[in-house]
Amino acid sequence: MAAKLFACFVVFVALSGVAKADPDLLQDICVANKTAGVKVNGFACKNDAAVTEADFFFAGIANPAVINNTVGSMVTASNVDQIPGLNTLGVSLARIDYLPGGLNPPHTHPRATEIVFVLEGALDVGFITTANKLFTKSIKKGEVFVFPKGLIHFQKNNGNVPAAVIAAFNSQLAGTQGIAAALFTSTPPVPDNVLTKAFQVSTAEVEMIKSGLAPKKS
């Protein structure tokens, strides 16, 4: 376990030191004050006197997530929303857990490059460049793969056992835009005549896709 955590730390430090997607900080710390009501590129700083160790701590990625969805994966973020002390530091993490056959569907991170370290299991991963070229590889426990900033990418567990990765980002809040969700579940919706022409399908097929992606009512 110690070796695994050390490897994750090395990956994290390497990514954060090479290139920051976020602006450099101008002070030692700027713990996010989300109640400030001030709109800035990031978050306003909490008064230093009110900062505690808890602002720099999060235990939420220590254990596998409970997965209860149709795609068979779950992302547990560890960014400035969970760790206010990450504000202005230009780094964050996430844990992604996958059931056998689970998929982290095609998506992008508009504000960060992502690097994943496989904790358990094996995955088929890939990204697509703006030249429409797919780069794909099978990765297993202890291995690393990089998804360049802004490019569409995915991870799929084609094994018979659960898998998990730690993902690092060179942004305090990388942002995630799922391709299918963005096109078929936006508010207000993308017009059907745009989707039917783009995907060369019928309106009925568009509505079927929207129905499948819509949040399930409890």
PDB file of C-alpha atoms in Angstrom:
ATOM      1  CA  MET A   1       0.000   0.000   0.000  1.00  0.00           C
ATOM      2  CA  ALA A   2       2.818   2.428   0.864  1.00  0.00           C
ATOM      3  CA  ALA A   3       4.495   1.803  -2.497  1.00  0.00           C
ATOM      4  CA  LYS A   4       1.199   2.345  -4.293  1.00  0.00           C
ATOM      5  CA  LEU A   5       0.563   5.650  -2.548  1.00  0.00           C
ATOM      6  CA  PHE A   6       4.127   6.789  -3.187  1.00  0.00           C
ATOM      7  CA  ALA A   7       3.733   6.039  -6.900  1.00  0.00           C
ATOM      8  CA  CYS A   8       0.514   8.072  -6.975  1.00  0.00           C
ATOM      9  CA  PHE A   9       2.304  10.936  -5.253  1.00  0.00           C
ATOM     10  CA  VAL A  10       5.171  10.861  -7.774  1.00  0.00           C
ATOM     11  CA  VAL A  11       2.705  10.954 -10.680  1.00  0.00           C
ATOM     12  CA  PHE A  12       0.835  13.831  -9.058  1.00  0.00           C
ATOM     13  CA  VAL A  13       3.954  15.907  -8.406  1.00  0.00           C
ATOM     14  CA  ALA A  14       5.311  15.260 -11.899  1.00  0.00           C
ATOM     15  CA  LEU A  15       2.125  16.467 -13.544  1.00  0.00           C
ATOM     16  CA  SER A  16       1.764  19.557 -11.388  1.00  0.00           C
ATOM     17  CA  GLY A  17       5.382  20.575 -11.888  1.00  0.00           C
ATOM     18  CA  VAL A  18       5.499  20.305 -15.678  1.00  0.00           C
ATOM     19  CA  ALA A  19       2.735  22.696 -16.714  1.00  0.00           C
ATOM     20  CA  LYS A  20      -0.044  24.401 -14.851  1.00  0.00           C
ATOM     21  CA  ALA A  21      -3.357  25.028 -16.536  1.00  0.00           C
ATOM     22  CA  ASP A  22      -4.353  27.493 -13.812  1.00  0.00           C
ATOM     23  CA  PRO A  23      -2.704  30.894 -13.138  1.00  0.00           C
ATOM     24  CA  ASP A  24       0.168  30.958 -10.653  1.00  0.00           C
ATOM     25  CA  LEU A  25      -0.669  31.877  -7.071  1.00  0.00           C
ATOM     26  CA  LEU A  26       0.402  35.227  -5.643  1.00  0.00           C
ATOM     27  CA  GLN A  27       0.520  34.186  -1.975  1.00  0.00           C
ATOM     28  CA  ASP A  28       1.339  31.083   0.067  1.00  0.00           C
ATOM     29  CA  ILE A  29      -2.272  29.978   0.413  1.00  0.00           C
ATOM     30  CA  CYS A  30      -5.678  31.159  -0.731  1.00  0.00           C
ATOM     31  CA  VAL A  31      -8.207  28.787   0.808  1.00  0.00           C
ATOM     32  CA  ALA A  32     -11.477  29.022  -1.118  1.00  0.00           C
ATOM     33  CA  ASN A  33     -14.187  31.095   0.515  1.00  0.00           C
ATOM     34  CA  LYS A  34     -17.279  29.942  -1.348  1.00  0.00           C
ATOM     35  CA  THR A  35     -19.601  32.100   0.729  1.00  0.00           C
ATOM     36  CA  ALA A  36     -17.891  35.348  -0.285  1.00  0.00           C
ATOM     37  CA  GLY A  37     -20.330  36.062  -3.099  1.00  0.00           C
ATOM     38  CA  VAL A  38     -17.471  37.457  -5.199  1.00  0.00           C
ATOM     39  CA  LYS A  39     -17.092  36.251  -8.803  1.00  0.00           C
ATOM     40  CA  VAL A  40     -13.404  35.728  -9.663  1.00  0.00           C
ATOM     41  CA  ASN A  41     -11.372  33.299 -11.789  1.00  0.00           C
ATOM     42  CA  GLY A  42     -11.336  30.687  -9.043  1.00  0.00           C
ATOM     43  CA  PHE A  43     -12.574  31.557  -5.572  1.00  0.00           C
ATOM     44  CA  ALA A  44     -11.999  34.446  -3.206  1.00  0.00           C
ATOM     45  CA  CYS A  45      -9.618  33.765  -0.310  1.00  0.00           C
ATOM     46  CA  LYS A  46     -10.751  32.882   3.178  1.00  0.00           C
ATOM     47  CA  ASN A  47      -9.301  35.032   5.953  1.00  0.00           C
ATOM     48  CA  ASP A  48      -6.020  33.401   7.010  1.00  0.00           C
ATOM     49  CA  ALA A  49      -7.123  33.464  10.644  1.00  0.00           C
ATOM     50  CA  ALA A  50     -10.046  31.189   9.772  1.00  0.00           C
ATOM     51  CA  VAL A  51      -7.944  28.618   7.873  1.00  0.00           C
ATOM     52  CA  THR A  52      -7.453  25.200   9.489  1.00  0.00           C
ATOM     53  CA  GLU A  53      -5.806  21.893   8.616  1.00  0.00           C
ATOM     54  CA  ALA A  54      -9.214  20.596   7.545  1.00  0.00           C
ATOM     55  CA  ASP A  55      -9.106  22.965   4.563  1.00  0.00           C
ATOM     56  CA  PHE A  56      -6.254  20.878   3.127  1.00  0.00           C
ATOM     57  CA  PHE A  57      -7.618  17.386   3.873  1.00  0.00           C
ATOM     58  CA  PHE A  58     -10.006  14.931   2.199  1.00  0.00           C
ATOM     59  CA  ALA A  59     -10.462  11.216   2.861  1.00  0.00           C
ATOM     60  CA  GLY A  60     -13.077  10.586   0.195  1.00  0.00           C
ATOM     61  CA  ILE A  61     -10.896   8.643  -2.247  1.00  0.00           C
ATOM     62  CA  ALA A  62      -9.485   6.199   0.295  1.00  0.00           C
ATOM     63  CA  ASN A  63     -12.045   3.491  -0.473  1.00  0.00           C
ATOM     64  CA  PRO A  64     -13.872   2.205  -3.559  1.00  0.00           C
ATOM     65  CA  ALA A  65     -17.048   4.064  -4.475  1.00  0.00           C
ATOM     66  CA  VAL A  66     -20.483   2.452  -4.482  1.00  0.00           C
ATOM     67  CA  ILE A  67     -21.463   2.115  -8.150  1.00  0.00           C
ATOM     68  CA  ASN A  68     -25.158   2.170  -8.954  1.00  0.00           C
ATOM     69  CA  ASN A  69     -25.558   3.437 -12.501  1.00  0.00           C
ATOM     70  CA  THR A  70     -25.959   2.109 -16.016  1.00  0.00           C
ATOM     71  CA  VAL A  71     -22.381   2.778 -17.190  1.00  0.00           C
ATOM     72  CA  GLY A  72     -20.731   0.837 -14.356  1.00  0.00           C
ATOM     73  CA  SER A  73     -18.228   3.445 -13.187  1.00  0.00           C
ATOM     74  CA  MET A  74     -18.037   6.170 -10.552  1.00  0.00           C
ATOM     75  CA  VAL A  75     -15.796   9.219 -10.331  1.00  0.00           C
ATOM     76  CA  THR A  76     -14.989  10.545  -6.852  1.00  0.00           C
ATOM     77  CA  ALA A  77     -13.566  14.036  -7.251  1.00  0.00           C
ATOM     78  CA  SER A  78     -10.884  15.460  -4.989  1.00  0.00           C
ATOM     79  CA  ASN A  79     -10.690  19.029  -6.238  1.00  0.00           C
ATOM     80  CA  VAL A  80     -11.226  22.513  -4.830  1.00  0.00           C
ATOM     81  CA  ASP A  81     -14.880  21.707  -4.183  1.00  0.00           C
ATOM     82  CA  GLN A  82     -13.800  19.049  -1.659  1.00  0.00           C
ATOM     83  CA  ILE A  83     -10.463  20.598  -0.597  1.00  0.00           C
ATOM     84  CA  PRO A  84     -10.773  24.406  -0.316  1.00  0.00           C
ATOM     85  CA  GLY A  85      -7.010  24.664   0.217  1.00  0.00           C
ATOM     86  CA  LEU A  86      -6.437  23.691  -3.438  1.00  0.00           C
ATOM     87  CA  ASN A  87      -7.644  27.116  -4.538  1.00  0.00           C
ATOM     88  CA  THR A  88      -4.922  28.760  -6.719  1.00  0.00           C
ATOM     89  CA  LEU A  89      -2.616  25.709  -6.431  1.00  0.00           C
ATOM     90  CA  GLY A  90      -3.384  24.330  -9.890  1.00  0.00           C
ATOM     91  CA  VAL A  91      -3.690  20.627  -8.997  1.00  0.00           C
ATOM     92  CA  SER A  92      -6.373  18.103  -8.097  1.00  0.00           C
ATOM     93  CA  LEU A  93      -7.086  14.374  -8.000  1.00  0.00           C
ATOM     94  CA  ALA A  94      -9.948  11.973  -8.576  1.00  0.00           C
ATOM     95  CA  ARG A  95     -10.553   8.300  -7.981  1.00  0.00           C
ATOM     96  CA  ILE A  96     -12.418   6.332 -10.641  1.00  0.00           C
ATOM     97  CA  ASP A  97     -13.869   2.912  -9.863  1.00  0.00           C
ATOM     98  CA  TYR A  98     -15.170   0.493 -12.503  1.00  0.00           C
ATOM     99  CA  LEU A  99     -17.300  -2.616 -12.286  1.00  0.00           C
ATOM    100  CA  PRO A 100     -16.435  -5.489 -14.652  1.00  0.00           C
ATOM    101  CA  GLY A 101     -17.500  -4.152 -18.039  1.00  0.00           C
ATOM    102  CA  GLY A 102     -17.775  -0.624 -16.624  1.00  0.00           C
ATOM    103  CA  LEU A 103     -17.186   2.422 -18.810  1.00  0.00           C
ATOM    104  CA  ASN A 104     -16.172   5.990 -18.075  1.00  0.00           C
ATOM    105  CA  PRO A 105     -17.938   7.375 -21.165  1.00  0.00           C
ATOM    106  CA  PRO A 106     -16.267   9.666 -23.707  1.00  0.00           C
ATOM    107  CA  HIS A 107     -15.738  13.107 -22.192  1.00  0.00           C
ATOM    108  CA  THR A 108     -13.330  16.030 -22.066  1.00  0.00           C
ATOM    109  CA  HIS A 109     -11.654  18.172 -19.403  1.00  0.00           C
ATOM    110  CA  PRO A 110     -11.546  21.685 -20.897  1.00  0.00           C
ATOM    111  CA  ARG A 111      -9.145  23.066 -18.287  1.00  0.00           C
ATOM    112  CA  ALA A 112      -6.624  20.274 -17.663  1.00  0.00           C
ATOM    113  CA  THR A 113      -4.473  17.416 -18.842  1.00  0.00           C
ATOM    114  CA  GLU A 114      -5.243  14.150 -17.012  1.00  0.00           C
ATOM    115  CA  ILE A 115      -2.861  11.368 -16.024  1.00  0.00           C
ATOM    116  CA  VAL A 116      -4.161   8.109 -14.556  1.00  0.00           C
ATOM    117  CA  PHE A 117      -2.373   5.545 -12.393  1.00  0.00           C
ATOM    118  CA  VAL A 118      -3.998   2.098 -12.257  1.00  0.00           C
ATOM    119  CA  LEU A 119      -4.585   0.985  -8.675  1.00  0.00           C
ATOM    120  CA  GLU A 120      -6.326  -2.302  -9.436  1.00  0.00           C
ATOM    121  CA  GLY A 121      -7.391  -4.301 -12.471  1.00  0.00           C
ATOM    122  CA  ALA A 122      -6.879  -3.422 -16.129  1.00  0.00           C
ATOM    123  CA  LEU A 123      -8.472  -0.960 -18.546  1.00  0.00           C
ATOM    124  CA  ASP A 124      -8.708  -0.210 -22.232  1.00  0.00           C
ATOM    125  CA  VAL A 125      -8.201   3.549 -22.565  1.00  0.00           C
ATOM    126  CA  GLY A 126      -7.959   6.013 -25.406  1.00  0.00           C
ATOM    127  CA  PHE A 127      -8.196   9.579 -26.645  1.00  0.00           C
ATOM    128  CA  ILE A 128      -9.012  11.164 -30.000  1.00  0.00           C
ATOM    129  CA  THR A 129      -7.032  14.074 -31.450  1.00  0.00           C
ATOM    130  CA  THR A 130      -8.459  16.992 -33.422  1.00  0.00           C
ATOM    131  CA  ALA A 131      -7.171  15.175 -36.523  1.00  0.00           C
ATOM    132  CA  ASN A 132      -9.664  12.422 -35.600  1.00  0.00           C
ATOM    133  CA  LYS A 133      -6.914   9.907 -34.767  1.00  0.00           C
ATOM    134  CA  LEU A 134      -7.539   7.448 -31.953  1.00  0.00           C
ATOM    135  CA  PHE A 135      -4.707   6.569 -29.572  1.00  0.00           C
ATOM    136  CA  THR A 136      -5.653   3.553 -27.483  1.00  0.00           C
ATOM    137  CA  LYS A 137      -3.891   1.141 -25.138  1.00  0.00           C
ATOM    138  CA  SER A 138      -4.588  -1.556 -22.581  1.00  0.00           C
ATOM    139  CA  ILE A 139      -3.150  -0.621 -19.176  1.00  0.00           C
ATOM    140  CA  LYS A 140      -2.888  -2.650 -15.987  1.00  0.00           C
ATOM    141  CA  LYS A 141      -2.078  -2.256 -12.292  1.00  0.00           C
ATOM    142  CA  GLY A 142       0.895   0.048 -11.709  1.00  0.00           C
ATOM    143  CA  GLU A 143       0.835   1.585 -15.198  1.00  0.00           C
ATOM    144  CA  VAL A 144       0.163   5.180 -16.252  1.00  0.00           C
ATOM    145  CA  PHE A 145      -1.579   6.802 -19.209  1.00  0.00           C
ATOM    146  CA  VAL A 146      -2.008  10.480 -20.176  1.00  0.00           C
ATOM    147  CA  PHE A 147      -5.022  12.218 -21.731  1.00  0.00           C
ATOM    148  CA  PRO A 148      -4.048  15.583 -23.248  1.00  0.00           C
ATOM    149  CA  LYS A 149      -5.990  18.679 -22.235  1.00  0.00           C
ATOM    150  CA  GLY A 150      -9.336  19.156 -23.920  1.00  0.00           C
ATOM    151  CA  LEU A 151      -9.325  15.966 -26.006  1.00  0.00           C
ATOM    152  CA  ILE A 152     -12.157  13.420 -25.954  1.00  0.00           C
ATOM    153  CA  HIS A 153     -11.144  10.312 -23.999  1.00  0.00           C
ATOM    154  CA  PHE A 154     -12.571   7.246 -22.258  1.00  0.00           C
ATOM    155  CA  GLN A 155     -11.730   4.238 -20.061  1.00  0.00           C
ATOM    156  CA  LYS A 156     -13.337   0.781 -20.263  1.00  0.00           C
ATOM    157  CA  ASN A 157     -12.935  -2.173 -17.910  1.00  0.00           C
ATOM    158  CA  ASN A 158     -13.078  -5.233 -20.154  1.00  0.00           C
ATOM    159  CA  GLY A 159     -11.945  -7.550 -17.362  1.00  0.00           C
ATOM    160  CA  ASN A 160     -13.879  -9.862 -15.060  1.00  0.00           C
ATOM    161  CA  VAL A 161     -12.892  -8.046 -11.858  1.00  0.00           C
ATOM    162  CA  PRO A 162     -13.344  -4.462 -10.623  1.00  0.00           C
ATOM    163  CA  ALA A 163     -10.737  -1.849 -11.542  1.00  0.00           C
ATOM    164  CA  ALA A 164      -9.705   1.513 -10.111  1.00  0.00           C
ATOM    165  CA  VAL A 165      -7.429   4.419 -10.988  1.00  0.00           C
ATOM    166  CA  ILE A 166      -6.170   7.597  -9.373  1.00  0.00           C
ATOM    167  CA  ALA A 167      -6.384  10.509 -11.818  1.00  0.00           C
ATOM    168  CA  ALA A 168      -4.345  13.693 -11.448  1.00  0.00           C
ATOM    169  CA  PHE A 169      -5.063  17.035 -13.126  1.00  0.00           C
ATOM    170  CA  ASN A 170      -3.042  20.207 -13.551  1.00  0.00           C
ATOM    171  CA  SER A 171      -6.022  22.320 -12.495  1.00  0.00           C
ATOM    172  CA  GLN A 172      -7.816  22.860  -9.197  1.00  0.00           C
ATOM    173  CA  LEU A 173     -11.088  22.298 -11.097  1.00  0.00           C
ATOM    174  CA  ALA A 174     -10.562  20.554 -14.427  1.00  0.00           C
ATOM    175  CA  GLY A 175     -14.211  20.557 -15.482  1.00  0.00           C
ATOM    176  CA  THR A 176     -15.833  17.546 -17.141  1.00  0.00           C
ATOM    177  CA  GLN A 177     -18.067  17.565 -20.181  1.00  0.00           C
ATOM    178  CA  GLY A 178     -19.596  14.243 -21.151  1.00  0.00           C
ATOM    179  CA  ILE A 179     -20.096  14.095 -24.914  1.00  0.00           C
ATOM    180  CA  ALA A 180     -23.394  12.201 -24.981  1.00  0.00           C
ATOM    181  CA  ALA A 181     -24.834  14.076 -22.009  1.00  0.00           C
ATOM    182  CA  ALA A 182     -23.858  17.462 -23.441  1.00  0.00           C
ATOM    183  CA  LEU A 183     -25.530  16.785 -26.772  1.00  0.00           C
ATOM    184  CA  PHE A 184     -28.616  14.905 -25.646  1.00  0.00           C
ATOM    185  CA  THR A 185     -29.460  16.216 -22.153  1.00  0.00           C
ATOM    186  CA  SER A 186     -28.522  19.916 -22.234  1.00  0.00           C
ATOM    187  CA  THR A 187     -30.840  22.642 -20.905  1.00  0.00           C
ATOM    188  CA  PRO A 188     -32.347  24.043 -23.035  1.00  0.00           C
ATOM    189  CA  PRO A 189     -32.048  21.058 -25.374  1.00  0.00           C
ATOM    190  CA  VAL A 190     -30.071  20.995 -28.597  1.00  0.00           C
ATOM    191  CA  PRO A 191     -32.712  21.123 -31.376  1.00  0.00           C
ATOM    192  CA  ASP A 192     -33.642  17.713 -32.752  1.00  0.00           C
ATOM    193  CA  ASN A 193     -33.021  18.879 -36.315  1.00  0.00           C
ATOM    194  CA  VAL A 194     -29.400  19.623 -35.372  1.00  0.00           C
ATOM    195  CA  LEU A 195     -28.912  16.165 -33.861  1.00  0.00           C
ATOM    196  CA  THR A 196     -30.687  14.282 -36.646  1.00  0.00           C
ATOM    197  CA  LYS A 197     -28.545  15.960 -39.292  1.00  0.00           C
ATOM    198  CA  ALA A 198     -25.280  15.647 -37.331  1.00  0.00           C
ATOM    199  CA  PHE A 199     -25.744  11.954 -36.593  1.00  0.00           C
ATOM    200  CA  GLN A 200     -27.783  11.051 -39.694  1.00  0.00           C
ATOM    201  CA  VAL A 201     -30.550   9.483 -37.620  1.00  0.00           C
ATOM    202  CA  SER A 202     -34.294   9.982 -37.283  1.00  0.00           C
ATOM    203  CA  THR A 203     -36.085  12.154 -34.740  1.00  0.00           C
ATOM    204  CA  ALA A 204     -37.455   8.991 -33.140  1.00  0.00           C
ATOM    205  CA  GLU A 205     -33.922   7.689 -32.657  1.00  0.00           C
ATOM    206  CA  VAL A 206     -32.833  11.002 -31.119  1.00  0.00           C
ATOM    207  CA  GLU A 207     -35.726  10.854 -28.672  1.00  0.00           C
ATOM    208  CA  MET A 208     -34.841   7.258 -27.788  1.00  0.00           C
ATOM    209  CA  ILE A 209     -31.262   8.284 -26.993  1.00  0.00           C
ATOM    210  CA  LYS A 210     -32.478  11.225 -24.901  1.00  0.00           C
ATOM    211  CA  SER A 211     -34.795   8.931 -22.981  1.00  0.00           C
ATOM    212  CA  GLY A 212     -31.966   6.510 -22.265  1.00  0.00           C
ATOM    213  CA  LEU A 213     -29.688   9.272 -20.966  1.00  0.00           C
ATOM    214  CA  ALA A 214     -32.295  11.114 -18.910  1.00  0.00           C
ATOM    215  CA  PRO A 215     -31.868  10.924 -15.108  1.00  0.00           C
ATOM    216  CA  LYS A 216     -33.876   8.050 -13.679  1.00  0.00           C
ATOM    217  CA  LYS A 217     -36.708   9.057 -11.364  1.00  0.00           C
ATOM    218  CA  SER A 218     -36.594   7.419  -7.946  1.00  0.00           C
TER     219      SER A 218
END
